[in-house]
PDB file of C-alpha atoms in Angstrom:
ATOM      1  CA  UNK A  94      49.235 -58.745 -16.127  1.00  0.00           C
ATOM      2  CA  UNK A  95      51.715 -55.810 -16.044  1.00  0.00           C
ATOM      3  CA  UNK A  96      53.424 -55.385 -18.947  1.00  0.00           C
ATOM      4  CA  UNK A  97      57.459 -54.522 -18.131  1.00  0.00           C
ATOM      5  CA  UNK A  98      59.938 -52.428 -20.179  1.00  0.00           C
ATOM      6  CA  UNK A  99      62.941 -53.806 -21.607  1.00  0.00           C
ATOM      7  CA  UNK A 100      65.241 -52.953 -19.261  1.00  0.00           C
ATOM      8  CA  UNK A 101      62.957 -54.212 -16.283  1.00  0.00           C
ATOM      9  CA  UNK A 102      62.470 -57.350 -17.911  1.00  0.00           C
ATOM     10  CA  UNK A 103      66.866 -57.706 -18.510  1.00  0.00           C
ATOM     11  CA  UNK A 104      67.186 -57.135 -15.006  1.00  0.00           C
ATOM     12  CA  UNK A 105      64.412 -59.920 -14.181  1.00  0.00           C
ATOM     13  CA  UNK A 106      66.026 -62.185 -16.675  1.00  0.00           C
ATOM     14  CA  UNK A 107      69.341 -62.015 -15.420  1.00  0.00           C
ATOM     15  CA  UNK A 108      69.118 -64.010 -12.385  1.00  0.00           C
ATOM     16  CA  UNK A 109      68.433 -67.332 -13.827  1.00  0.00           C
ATOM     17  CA  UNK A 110      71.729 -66.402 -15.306  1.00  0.00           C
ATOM     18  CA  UNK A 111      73.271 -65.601 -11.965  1.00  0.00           C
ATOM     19  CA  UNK A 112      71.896 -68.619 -10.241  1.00  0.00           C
ATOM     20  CA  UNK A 113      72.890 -70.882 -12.978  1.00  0.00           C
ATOM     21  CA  UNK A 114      77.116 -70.151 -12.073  1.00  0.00           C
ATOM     22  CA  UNK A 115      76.536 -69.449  -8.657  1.00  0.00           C
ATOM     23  CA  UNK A 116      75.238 -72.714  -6.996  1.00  0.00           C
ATOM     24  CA  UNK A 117      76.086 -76.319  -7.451  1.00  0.00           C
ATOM     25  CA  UNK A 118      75.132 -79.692  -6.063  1.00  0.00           C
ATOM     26  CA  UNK A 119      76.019 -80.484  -2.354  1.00  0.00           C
ATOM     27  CA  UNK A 120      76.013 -83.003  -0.244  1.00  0.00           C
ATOM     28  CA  UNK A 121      73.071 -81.724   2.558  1.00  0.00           C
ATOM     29  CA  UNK A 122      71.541 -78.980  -0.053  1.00  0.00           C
ATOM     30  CA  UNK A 123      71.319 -79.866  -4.318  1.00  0.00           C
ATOM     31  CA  UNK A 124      70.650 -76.361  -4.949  1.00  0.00           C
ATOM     32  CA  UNK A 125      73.666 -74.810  -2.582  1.00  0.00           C
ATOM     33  CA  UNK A 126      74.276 -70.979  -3.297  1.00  0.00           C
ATOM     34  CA  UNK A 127      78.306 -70.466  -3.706  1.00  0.00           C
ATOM     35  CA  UNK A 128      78.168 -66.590  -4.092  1.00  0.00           C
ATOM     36  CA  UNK A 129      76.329 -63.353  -2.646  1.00  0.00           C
ATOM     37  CA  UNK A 130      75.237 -61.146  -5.285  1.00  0.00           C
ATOM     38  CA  UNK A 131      74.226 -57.146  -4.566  1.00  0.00           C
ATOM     39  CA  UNK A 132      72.307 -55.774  -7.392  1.00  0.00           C
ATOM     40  CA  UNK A 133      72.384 -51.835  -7.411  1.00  0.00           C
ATOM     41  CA  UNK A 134      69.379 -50.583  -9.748  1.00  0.00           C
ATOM     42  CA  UNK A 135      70.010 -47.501 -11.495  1.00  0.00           C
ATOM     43  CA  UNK A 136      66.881 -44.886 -11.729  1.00  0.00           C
ATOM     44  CA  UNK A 137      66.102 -42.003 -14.210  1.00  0.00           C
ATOM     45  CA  UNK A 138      64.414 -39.310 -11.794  1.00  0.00           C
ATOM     46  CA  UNK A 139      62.233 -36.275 -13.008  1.00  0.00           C
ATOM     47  CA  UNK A 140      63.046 -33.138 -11.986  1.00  0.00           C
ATOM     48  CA  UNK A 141      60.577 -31.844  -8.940  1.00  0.00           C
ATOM     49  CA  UNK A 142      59.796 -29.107 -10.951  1.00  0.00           C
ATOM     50  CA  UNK A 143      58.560 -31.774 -13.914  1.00  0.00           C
ATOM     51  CA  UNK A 144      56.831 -33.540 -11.563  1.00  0.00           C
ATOM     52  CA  UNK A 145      55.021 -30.499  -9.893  1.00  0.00           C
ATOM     53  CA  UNK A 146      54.283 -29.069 -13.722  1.00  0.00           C
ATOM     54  CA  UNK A 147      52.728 -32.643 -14.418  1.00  0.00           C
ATOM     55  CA  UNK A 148      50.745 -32.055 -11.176  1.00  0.00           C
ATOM     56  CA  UNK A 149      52.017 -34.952  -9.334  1.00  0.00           C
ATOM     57  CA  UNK A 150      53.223 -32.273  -6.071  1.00  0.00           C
ATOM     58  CA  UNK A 151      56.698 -32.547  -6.571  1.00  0.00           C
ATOM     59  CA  UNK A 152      56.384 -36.391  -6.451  1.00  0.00           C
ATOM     60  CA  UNK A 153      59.183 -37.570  -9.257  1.00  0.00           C
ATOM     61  CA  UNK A 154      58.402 -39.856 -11.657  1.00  0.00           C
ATOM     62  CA  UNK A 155      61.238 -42.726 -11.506  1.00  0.00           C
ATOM     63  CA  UNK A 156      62.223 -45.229 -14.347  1.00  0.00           C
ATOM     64  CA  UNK A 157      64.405 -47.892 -14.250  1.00  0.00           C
ATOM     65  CA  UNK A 158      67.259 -47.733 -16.882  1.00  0.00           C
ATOM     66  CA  UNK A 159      69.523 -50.194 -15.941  1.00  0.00           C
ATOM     67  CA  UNK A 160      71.670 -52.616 -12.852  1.00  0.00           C
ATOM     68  CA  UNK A 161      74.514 -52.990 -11.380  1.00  0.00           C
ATOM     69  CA  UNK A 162      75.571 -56.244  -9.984  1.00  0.00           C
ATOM     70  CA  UNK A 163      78.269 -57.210  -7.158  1.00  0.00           C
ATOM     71  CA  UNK A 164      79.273 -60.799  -6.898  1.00  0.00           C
ATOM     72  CA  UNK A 165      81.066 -61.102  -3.415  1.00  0.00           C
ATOM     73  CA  UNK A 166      82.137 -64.081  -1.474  1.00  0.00           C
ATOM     74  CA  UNK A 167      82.307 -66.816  -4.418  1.00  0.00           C
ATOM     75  CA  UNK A 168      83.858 -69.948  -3.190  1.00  0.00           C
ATOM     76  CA  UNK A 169      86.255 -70.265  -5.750  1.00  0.00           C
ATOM     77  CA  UNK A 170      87.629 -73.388  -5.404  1.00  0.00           C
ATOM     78  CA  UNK A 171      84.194 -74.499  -5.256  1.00  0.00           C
ATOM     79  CA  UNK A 172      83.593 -73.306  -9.116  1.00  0.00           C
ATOM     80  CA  UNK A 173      86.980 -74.580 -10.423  1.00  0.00           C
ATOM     81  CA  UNK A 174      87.381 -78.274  -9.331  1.00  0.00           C
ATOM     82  CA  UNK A 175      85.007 -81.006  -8.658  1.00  0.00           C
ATOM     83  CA  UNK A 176      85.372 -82.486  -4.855  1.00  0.00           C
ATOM     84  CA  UNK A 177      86.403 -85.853  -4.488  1.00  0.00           C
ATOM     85  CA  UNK A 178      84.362 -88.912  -4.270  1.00  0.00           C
TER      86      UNK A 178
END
C-alpha cells in the first residue's frame, strides 16, 4: 500500500472524530448527519524555479502540511437535549 506522512494520516484520522459529534440517531436515518463540515487543506509548494532545477518543467512539488476545518450549520439543539419520547 501507500505509505502516508503524519500529517496526511491526522487529517485522515480526524473524521471519525468529526462524525462521531456530528450525527446522532433518528427516527427515518440511525446514522443522521447534524453538521456540514468544509475542510481547507493547507499545501507547502516548491518554488517553479525548484521544480524546473529538479527537472520536473516548472511542475511544483506540493506537500500537505496541515487542515483547516469549518463546521457550519450544526443543529444545535439537536446536540444539547435529547427529543422526547
Amino acid at each position: 500500500g501507500i505509505e502516508l506522512n503524519g500529517i496526511v494520516r491526522q487529517v485522515l484520522d480526524s473524521n471519525p472524530v468529526f462524525e462521531a459529534f456530528g450525527c446522532a440517531k433518528t427516527i427515518r436515518n440511525d446514522n443522521s448527519s447534524r453538521f456540514g463540515r468544509f475542510t481547507q487543506l493547507q499545501y507547502e509548494v516548491e518554488s517553479k524555479r525548484d521544480a524546473e532545477y529538479n527537472s520536473r518543467q516548472n511542475v511544483p512539488n506540493c506537500l500537505l502540511v496541515g487542515s483547516h476545518c469549518i463546521t457550519y450549520l450544526l443543529e444545535k439543539n439537536r446536540v444539547v437535549r435529547h427529543a422526547n419520547g
